[in-house]
Amino acid sequence: MDQLLDFGPVFDNLDKILLGFWATIRIAAMTAVLSLFLGTVLAAFRVSPTPVLRATGSFVVNLLRNTPLTLVLAICILAINDNLKVTLSDSEGINRYWWGVLGLSVYTSAFVCEALRSGINTVPLGQAEAARSIGLTSTQSLRMIILPQAVRAVIAPLGSVMIAMIKNTTVVGAVAYGVEAAAVMKNLFYDFGASIPIFVGIAVGYMILTLPTGFLFGWLAKRMAVAR
Amino acid sequence: MSRSGANVLFDAPGPRARLRNNIITGVSALLLLGVAWVVYDRLNDRGQWAGKLWDPFTEWQVWDNLILPGLKNTLAAAAVASVLALLFGVVFGLARLSDHWWIRLPAGAVVEFFRAIPLLILIFLAFFVPPAISPVIADGPLGNLQRTLVENVFFVFGVEINAGNVTVPAFAALVFGLVMYNGSVLAEVVRAGVLAVPRGQSEAAYAIGLRKNAVMRLVLLPQAITAMMPAVVSQMVVLLKDTALGFVIAYEDLLSSGFRIVPANYANLIPAAIVISIIYIGINMALSHLANRLERRSRRSRKTSARTLAADATTGGAVGLSTTDAATGAD
């Protein structure tokens, strides 16, 4: 029974595992930036005064929200990259990294958009009416009154979206870019035989990434909360 | 919550604003049509709209032999996993509410653990680990227990044991991952649902002499179920989407039939991708729609005094998400 709990392979391959998590972090960081940007654009579409943009926004969000991430990434990599030969970089590794990040960002942006939009919905109508009554233009009231309250209201949900995104990097590894932590785990399984210690090592690694992110966003949400 | 975001952001437009809006509408419509045209044109350049690539989808045999079996496997995994995840969720959700610390703490640890790690590595765990460690266990003191468990319980999922070697089919591995992950999320939903019933309800129930068990069974749970239904159904959408991860361990689901088998036969990857996307989106939108309807109904309902847990719009899916706010229904 001893060999079941032998953590030797985990410590012997710590460098590989850490490299895997470094790749995970690189994917997650770039995706966080891209998806927050794309999500904000989508949210702007969904609350714009122009019906065409509103319709486009909700069409895109509903499309992305109801498609499995695996399918989004498979379309990015297998269909657009491999089949249509649309590449983002000459180096194969970098190309796959960017397709993975792009697919994950597009998918995550739908959830970022929904979080932001629900934030705008939490701002009471009276705030906007007050802003107008003191003579602010619509841009001013958006910039100074509504957005600051809306963003503060959605910090916690955005944190959940980001945690899910970090966990979703495993799918990027599986479909597109096989050097991040979950792919490392699979390779170790092939090299050393599958074992519980290797799984536990990788699982702890993910908990080290996700739990502090959760605490950070929870702390920020409390700190920034708007008292009503 | 205001009726729509536009109310907070915009006044009723006057003549000049209407003119400006019309101009923006025209320009953005042109831009979007331009984007659509570019995509269409690029695909056309590659010959992706050629009739012969799409013809397979007009033949019944293609649906009958390739796509529908995949869809059936997807729905089977989703159905089995949903039922088991609900069971897991109810058991662990109520265990987390227990008055005894020795039930509450282990249940909390299990739920937090399975929520914090990616679904895919849970699927890898179930798929790769039992075949590797089962021979060692078979030689140890737990060998008989392992054999009995596989032969009497896990055989339903197709798990097999041969001379101490346990093999796990892709279906069982996928279901295991889905149940552990979504079950943990549902446990939080159940807990939040029970906690959403106002305190006065249980106080009143204790006051008329009901025991703990009866308070839960007769007073809290019936109200909690109404409140948590929308969150449960929207978690089903997440679960259904996550079945696509079976693709990674070669489970023959809808994604696999649409992305491996049909294109392998007809060399029509792009059309096949479009068709299966439409199927996935159709099923999920129907479920989301149901969740929203349940949510509206439950918000109106006077049968429960619990506040409704939102059919969470921010639930991020594939490897799931929304931890705290799916559960607490932050709206």
XYZ file of C-alpha atoms in Angstrom:
559
model
C 0.000 0.000 0.000
C 2.964 2.297 0.512
C 3.450 3.017 -3.158
C -0.075 4.493 -3.323
C 0.996 7.398 -1.159
C 4.485 7.918 -2.521
C 4.880 11.628 -3.216
C 8.299 11.000 -4.814
C 7.147 11.568 -8.426
C 5.606 14.903 -7.414
C 8.820 16.240 -5.869
C 11.047 14.726 -8.572
C 9.027 16.497 -11.253
C 8.387 19.698 -9.400
C 10.146 21.665 -12.150
C 7.763 20.269 -14.809
C 4.730 20.939 -12.642
C 5.832 24.491 -11.898
C 6.463 25.110 -15.612
C 2.949 23.807 -16.266
C 1.474 26.222 -13.766
C 3.571 29.039 -15.205
C 1.923 28.304 -18.588
C -1.478 28.250 -16.845
C -0.747 31.651 -15.309
C 0.364 33.082 -18.657
C -2.855 31.921 -20.326
C -4.989 33.149 -17.420
C -3.362 36.585 -17.199
C -3.660 37.315 -20.909
C -7.221 35.962 -20.978
C -8.190 38.122 -17.998
C -7.051 41.274 -19.825
C -8.631 40.329 -23.152
C -11.918 39.052 -21.729
C -12.411 42.080 -19.481
C -11.882 44.319 -22.518
C -14.129 42.296 -24.853
C -16.742 41.882 -22.118
C -16.856 45.634 -21.552
C -17.317 46.249 -25.269
C -20.129 43.677 -25.368
C -21.762 45.232 -22.298
C -21.555 48.657 -23.954
C -23.308 47.139 -26.986
C -26.034 45.645 -24.818
C -26.922 48.881 -23.046
C -26.430 51.229 -26.009
C -29.338 53.366 -27.265
C -28.977 51.809 -30.726
C -31.281 48.833 -31.273
C -28.971 47.260 -33.858
C -26.059 47.193 -31.424
C -28.280 45.943 -28.578
C -29.546 43.099 -30.742
C -26.019 42.230 -31.863
C -24.783 42.255 -28.290
C -27.469 39.953 -26.990
C -27.129 37.666 -30.034
C -23.388 37.272 -29.488
C -23.736 36.774 -25.725
C -26.473 34.157 -26.079
C -24.468 32.384 -28.754
C -21.314 32.235 -26.636
C -23.037 31.473 -23.359
C -24.815 28.428 -24.736
C -21.876 26.912 -26.615
C -19.617 24.498 -24.719
C -16.119 25.911 -24.213
C -14.655 22.736 -25.691
C -16.581 23.423 -28.888
C -15.444 27.088 -28.987
C -11.821 26.026 -28.654
C -12.226 23.164 -31.121
C -13.621 25.624 -33.663
C -10.713 28.018 -33.028
C -8.007 25.386 -33.297
C -9.307 22.545 -35.451
C -11.575 24.542 -37.756
C -10.098 28.010 -38.131
C -6.422 27.254 -37.520
C -5.930 23.751 -38.894
C -8.666 23.635 -41.521
C -8.825 27.196 -42.831
C -5.108 27.817 -42.170
C -5.690 31.161 -40.501
C -2.684 31.565 -38.204
C -1.788 34.172 -35.626
C 1.945 33.561 -35.485
C 4.621 31.754 -37.494
C 5.770 29.756 -34.492
C 3.435 26.814 -33.928
C 3.612 26.995 -30.123
C 2.889 30.729 -29.986
C 0.155 30.327 -32.585
C -1.631 27.712 -30.458
C -1.166 29.807 -27.331
C -2.877 32.770 -28.983
C -5.714 30.715 -30.447
C -6.309 29.155 -27.024
C -6.246 32.531 -25.309
C -8.503 34.047 -27.960
C -11.074 31.229 -27.723
C -11.121 31.334 -23.920
C -11.321 35.152 -23.938
C -14.228 35.240 -26.343
C -16.067 32.622 -24.260
C -15.333 34.360 -20.939
C -16.254 37.791 -22.315
C -19.909 36.726 -22.525
C -19.933 36.123 -18.771
C -18.009 39.318 -18.061
C -20.607 41.180 -20.131
C -23.499 39.653 -18.201
C -21.841 40.513 -14.880
C -21.264 44.135 -15.902
C -24.776 44.490 -17.256
C -26.293 43.176 -14.048
C -24.148 45.801 -12.278
C -25.706 48.588 -14.302
C -29.095 47.172 -13.381
C -28.305 47.497 -9.674
C -27.898 51.284 -9.915
C -31.183 52.831 -8.779
C -33.001 54.946 -11.356
C -33.012 57.839 -8.896
C -29.234 58.171 -9.208
C -29.500 58.824 -12.934
C -32.427 61.201 -12.433
C -30.483 63.130 -9.825
C -27.491 63.322 -12.159
C -29.648 64.741 -14.928
C -31.398 67.176 -12.628
C -28.096 68.799 -11.654
C -27.407 69.241 -15.362
C -24.914 66.473 -16.162
C -24.896 65.289 -19.749
C -25.491 61.597 -20.370
C -21.760 60.938 -20.841
C -20.952 62.750 -17.617
C -23.607 60.939 -15.625
C -22.403 57.604 -17.031
C -18.767 58.361 -16.206
C -19.186 59.994 -12.811
C -22.376 58.512 -11.337
C -23.449 55.246 -12.911
C -20.323 53.329 -13.935
C -18.493 53.779 -10.601
C -21.476 52.302 -8.757
C -22.057 49.601 -11.357
C -18.465 48.370 -11.348
C -18.304 48.267 -7.556
C -21.468 46.171 -7.459
C -20.047 43.466 -9.725
C -16.587 42.907 -8.281
C -17.628 39.678 -6.535
C -19.383 38.164 -9.594
C -16.428 39.200 -11.769
C -14.194 37.368 -9.306
C -16.271 34.220 -9.819
C -15.965 34.648 -13.578
C -12.185 34.962 -13.235
C -11.942 31.876 -11.005
C -13.947 29.889 -13.531
C -11.679 31.230 -16.247
C -8.575 30.021 -14.386
C -10.106 26.564 -14.106
C -11.120 26.703 -17.772
C -7.477 27.061 -18.818
C -7.363 23.260 -18.423
C -9.594 22.972 -21.481
C -7.234 25.215 -23.439
C -4.472 22.805 -22.481
C -6.451 19.777 -23.557
C -7.715 21.096 -26.894
C -5.099 23.555 -28.008
C -2.001 24.173 -25.993
C -0.688 21.098 -24.262
C 1.894 22.576 -21.924
C -0.210 23.842 -19.020
C -0.738 22.113 -15.685
C -3.532 19.660 -16.578
C -1.583 18.527 -19.632
C 1.503 18.113 -17.427
C -0.557 15.923 -15.108
C -1.663 13.765 -18.031
C 1.944 13.424 -19.217
C 3.134 12.466 -15.737
C 0.331 9.884 -15.646
C 1.702 8.397 -18.863
C 5.335 8.508 -17.691
C 5.061 7.344 -14.072
C 1.712 5.596 -13.991
C -1.347 7.436 -12.749
C -1.235 8.045 -9.043
C -3.150 9.874 -6.376
C -0.125 11.904 -5.171
C 0.374 13.444 -8.639
C -3.336 14.322 -8.746
C -3.174 15.814 -5.258
C -0.104 17.853 -6.193
C -1.808 19.346 -9.249
C -5.089 19.875 -7.367
C -3.265 21.772 -4.616
C -1.617 23.886 -7.311
C -4.998 24.906 -8.692
C -6.264 25.646 -5.196
C -3.234 27.912 -4.678
C -4.305 29.798 -7.819
C -8.083 29.915 -7.294
C -8.564 30.335 -3.538
C -6.471 33.549 -3.148
C -8.177 34.965 -6.248
C -11.497 34.352 -4.532
C -10.328 35.985 -1.290
C -8.874 38.956 -3.188
C -12.102 39.655 -5.058
C -14.183 39.065 -1.925
C -12.037 41.547 0.017
C -12.188 44.075 -2.839
C -15.957 43.668 -3.118
C -16.409 44.391 0.609
C -14.025 47.325 0.505
C -15.593 48.909 -2.560
C -19.233 48.161 -1.770
C -21.663 51.041 -2.206
C -23.805 51.447 0.884
C -27.480 51.717 0.008
C -33.524 46.096 -10.412
C -34.711 48.508 -13.056
C -36.601 47.249 -16.049
C -33.639 47.593 -18.379
C -30.196 49.156 -18.306
C -31.278 51.710 -20.857
C -33.565 53.353 -18.312
C -30.729 54.313 -16.021
C -28.461 55.327 -18.829
C -30.684 57.308 -21.166
C -33.494 59.806 -21.079
C -36.295 59.645 -23.594
C -34.468 61.062 -26.641
C -35.405 64.431 -28.122
C -35.335 65.283 -31.848
C -31.583 65.797 -32.066
C -30.787 62.669 -30.064
C -33.203 60.693 -32.248
C -31.409 61.894 -35.370
C -28.049 61.008 -33.848
C -29.335 57.566 -32.830
C -30.615 56.946 -36.327
C -27.244 57.828 -37.805
C -25.445 55.532 -35.341
C -27.936 52.783 -36.148
C -27.274 53.126 -39.869
C -23.503 53.195 -39.517
C -23.361 50.264 -37.113
C -25.722 48.215 -39.264
C -23.443 48.837 -42.255
C -20.356 47.896 -40.239
C -21.940 44.675 -38.969
C -23.103 43.718 -42.442
C -19.547 44.394 -43.600
C -18.136 42.027 -40.963
C -20.705 39.358 -41.867
C -19.828 39.771 -45.552
C -16.090 39.414 -44.877
C -16.677 36.171 -42.933
C -19.000 34.856 -45.645
C -16.536 35.833 -48.367
C -13.547 34.223 -46.624
C -15.472 30.965 -46.192
C -16.620 31.229 -49.795
C -12.997 31.594 -50.941
C -12.232 28.319 -49.209
C -15.241 26.701 -50.859
C -17.023 26.089 -47.544
C -20.473 26.866 -48.936
C -20.170 24.229 -51.649
C -23.324 22.112 -51.739
C -21.541 18.810 -51.400
C -20.210 19.777 -47.974
C -23.721 20.444 -46.734
C -25.524 17.608 -48.506
C -24.699 15.025 -45.808
C -26.948 16.942 -43.414
C -29.933 16.426 -45.694
C -29.520 12.658 -45.592
C -31.336 10.768 -42.905
C -28.620 8.087 -42.578
C -26.064 10.693 -41.503
C -28.342 11.835 -38.718
C -29.436 8.336 -37.811
C -25.984 6.728 -37.802
C -23.658 9.516 -36.740
C -25.188 12.621 -35.196
C -28.143 11.275 -33.229
C -26.118 8.545 -31.454
C -23.707 11.283 -30.389
C -26.560 13.445 -29.180
C -28.008 10.458 -27.345
C -24.685 9.851 -25.559
C -24.449 13.518 -24.606
C -27.977 13.539 -23.217
C -27.425 10.212 -21.436
C -24.315 11.493 -19.663
C -26.089 14.747 -18.801
C -29.186 12.962 -17.486
C -27.324 10.448 -15.317
C -24.963 13.125 -14.021
C -27.843 15.531 -13.273
C -29.701 13.021 -11.159
C -26.601 11.952 -9.229
C -25.383 15.542 -8.830
C -28.746 16.554 -7.377
C -28.549 13.658 -4.948
C -24.987 14.617 -4.019
C -26.043 18.246 -3.696
C -28.959 17.516 -1.373
C -26.924 15.182 0.845
C -23.912 17.473 1.160
C -25.944 20.683 1.245
C -27.963 19.418 4.194
C -24.853 17.924 5.800
C -23.253 21.376 5.746
C -26.250 22.673 7.695
C -25.952 19.960 10.335
C -25.756 20.894 14.004
C -22.901 18.422 14.540
C -19.445 19.704 13.690
C -18.214 16.227 12.758
C -20.749 16.124 9.907
C -20.582 19.811 8.973
C -16.801 20.138 8.648
C -16.006 17.086 6.466
C -18.954 17.910 4.189
C -17.701 21.490 3.892
C -14.191 20.304 3.066
C -15.459 17.958 0.325
C -17.639 20.651 -1.242
C -14.931 23.323 -1.179
C -12.317 20.949 -2.570
C -14.343 19.816 -5.558
C -15.424 23.370 -6.321
C -11.886 24.717 -6.281
C -10.313 22.385 -8.833
C -10.960 22.124 -12.573
C -13.503 19.607 -13.817
C -11.136 18.275 -16.443
C -8.585 17.057 -13.919
C -11.392 15.312 -12.003
C -12.262 13.525 -15.233
C -8.585 12.612 -15.709
C -8.520 11.360 -12.114
C -11.415 8.975 -12.717
C -10.151 7.913 -16.131
C -6.461 7.274 -15.483
C -6.015 6.589 -11.775
C -8.182 3.490 -11.032
C -6.530 1.315 -13.716
C -3.113 2.252 -12.317
C -3.725 1.829 -8.609
C -6.293 -0.981 -8.565
C -3.742 -3.855 -8.824
C -1.930 -2.464 -5.763
C -5.186 -2.166 -3.839
C -6.234 -5.644 -4.950
C -3.133 -7.070 -3.226
C -3.720 -5.068 -0.059
C -6.242 -5.404 2.754
C -8.869 -3.421 0.808
C -8.787 -5.760 -2.190
C -12.070 -7.467 -1.368
C -13.808 -4.162 -0.720
C -12.662 -2.879 -4.121
C -13.941 -5.984 -5.885
C -17.275 -5.899 -4.085
C -17.737 -2.185 -4.816
C -17.019 -2.546 -8.516
C -19.105 -5.684 -8.931
C -22.092 -4.429 -6.986
C -22.142 -0.670 -7.472
C -19.916 0.735 -10.178
C -20.714 -1.947 -12.756
C -23.855 0.091 -13.583
C -21.581 2.710 -15.141
C -19.628 0.138 -17.118
C -16.673 -0.049 -14.729
C -15.065 -3.480 -14.959
C -12.695 -5.487 -12.801
C -10.503 -8.250 -14.156
C -8.079 -9.987 -11.843
C -7.779 -6.845 -9.781
C -7.461 -4.491 -12.772
C -10.217 -1.879 -12.760
C -11.001 -0.230 -16.083
C -13.139 2.894 -16.275
C -14.974 3.736 -19.522
C -15.075 7.341 -20.714
C -18.768 7.573 -19.809
C -18.139 6.705 -16.151
C -15.163 9.072 -15.888
C -17.176 11.919 -17.391
C -20.142 11.264 -15.103
C -17.849 11.086 -12.058
C -16.334 14.494 -12.835
C -19.684 16.099 -13.605
C -21.285 14.718 -10.437
C -18.458 15.797 -8.135
C -18.151 19.286 -9.550
C -21.804 20.137 -10.187
C -22.893 18.270 -7.070
C -20.665 20.561 -5.010
C -22.128 23.640 -6.661
C -25.645 22.283 -6.115
C -24.787 21.601 -2.463
C -24.166 25.325 -2.082
C -27.426 26.049 -3.895
C -29.318 23.759 -1.520
C -27.643 25.307 1.509
C -28.380 28.827 0.290
C -31.955 27.816 -0.505
C -32.567 26.587 3.034
C -30.834 29.647 4.504
C -32.980 31.906 2.292
C -36.098 30.857 4.199
C -36.658 33.541 6.843
C -35.623 32.547 10.385
C -39.124 33.130 11.704
C -40.356 30.111 9.758
C -38.181 27.623 11.617
C -38.686 29.460 14.920
C -42.441 29.131 14.492
C -42.070 25.461 13.574
C -39.967 24.754 16.677
C -42.449 26.741 18.751
C -45.325 24.454 17.842
C -43.183 21.510 18.957
C -41.794 20.048 15.737
C -38.446 18.241 15.893
C -35.381 19.231 13.786
C -36.134 16.603 11.167
C -39.751 17.678 10.789
C -38.851 21.378 10.625
C -36.511 20.640 7.723
C -38.862 18.228 5.980
C -42.194 19.997 6.444
C -41.292 23.688 6.623
C -37.865 24.582 5.262
C -37.315 22.232 2.304
C -40.659 22.770 0.535
C -40.068 26.529 0.518
C -36.381 26.202 -0.302
C -37.068 23.999 -3.340
C -39.262 26.653 -4.946
C -36.610 29.292 -4.294
C -33.712 27.270 -5.656
C -35.373 25.753 -8.756
C -34.121 28.449 -11.179
C -30.547 28.103 -9.922
C -30.778 24.315 -10.215
C -32.037 24.442 -13.804
C -29.365 26.920 -14.852
C -26.769 24.636 -13.282
C -28.169 21.909 -15.556
C -27.213 24.092 -18.526
C -23.658 24.252 -17.174
C -23.647 20.488 -16.705
C -24.939 19.844 -20.218
C -22.296 22.126 -21.696
C -19.607 20.435 -19.642
C -20.436 17.025 -21.121
C -18.508 18.302 -24.157
C -15.346 17.718 -22.110
C -15.907 14.029 -22.830
C -14.352 14.891 -26.218
C -10.968 15.064 -24.480
C -11.137 11.456 -23.251
C -12.726 10.239 -26.492
C -16.272 9.818 -25.195
C -18.476 9.486 -28.282
C -20.736 12.451 -27.616
C -22.283 15.045 -29.885
C -19.055 17.030 -30.103
C -17.133 13.901 -31.009
C -19.588 12.826 -33.714
C -19.761 16.332 -35.119
C -16.061 17.075 -34.984
C -14.401 13.705 -35.553
C -16.731 11.245 -37.206
C -18.825 13.291 -39.642
C -15.857 15.342 -40.971
C -13.774 12.184 -41.232
C -16.369 10.754 -43.589
C -17.337 13.823 -45.591
C -14.379 16.247 -45.147
C -16.781 18.994 -44.074
C -15.407 20.203 -40.728
C -16.745 23.760 -40.891
C -20.326 22.862 -41.896
C -20.358 20.089 -39.288
C -19.119 22.512 -36.635
C -21.878 24.963 -37.536
C -24.555 22.262 -37.389
C -23.556 20.862 -33.983
C -23.145 24.382 -32.583
C -26.755 25.047 -33.525
C -27.872 21.838 -31.796
C -25.966 22.655 -28.577
C -27.168 26.257 -28.557
C -30.752 25.197 -29.211
C -30.868 22.741 -26.312
C -29.117 25.095 -23.898
C -31.251 28.087 -24.817
C -34.377 26.033 -24.223
C -33.086 25.089 -20.757
C -32.038 28.683 -19.975
C -35.458 29.863 -21.040
C -37.039 27.366 -18.651
C -34.773 28.631 -15.846
C -35.813 32.219 -16.479
C -39.494 31.320 -16.527
C -39.152 29.407 -13.272
C -37.346 32.388 -11.785
C -40.111 34.815 -12.726
C -42.745 32.444 -11.450
C -40.968 31.829 -8.187
C -40.432 35.566 -7.604
C -44.213 36.001 -7.905
C -44.991 32.905 -5.884
C -46.700 33.295 -2.537
C -46.102 29.662 -1.646
C -42.617 30.468 -0.409
C -41.325 33.201 1.812
C -37.730 32.524 0.736
C -36.096 34.926 -1.652
C -35.513 33.442 -5.080
C -31.982 32.366 -5.969
C -31.197 33.831 -9.358
C -30.898 31.654 -12.419
C -27.385 32.884 -12.409
C -26.513 34.871 -15.495
C -22.868 34.986 -14.559
C -22.436 31.246 -14.211
C -19.412 30.704 -16.370
C -19.694 27.206 -17.393
C -17.406 24.786 -18.870
C -15.449 24.181 -15.831
C -18.131 25.867 -14.040
C -18.002 28.769 -11.862
C -19.934 30.900 -9.814
C -19.125 29.811 -6.417
C -20.533 32.134 -3.859
C -22.978 34.172 -5.841
C -24.727 31.316 -7.602
C -25.401 30.098 -4.143
C -26.288 33.317 -2.432
C -28.187 34.563 -5.453
C -26.497 37.944 -5.552
C -28.836 39.912 -7.758
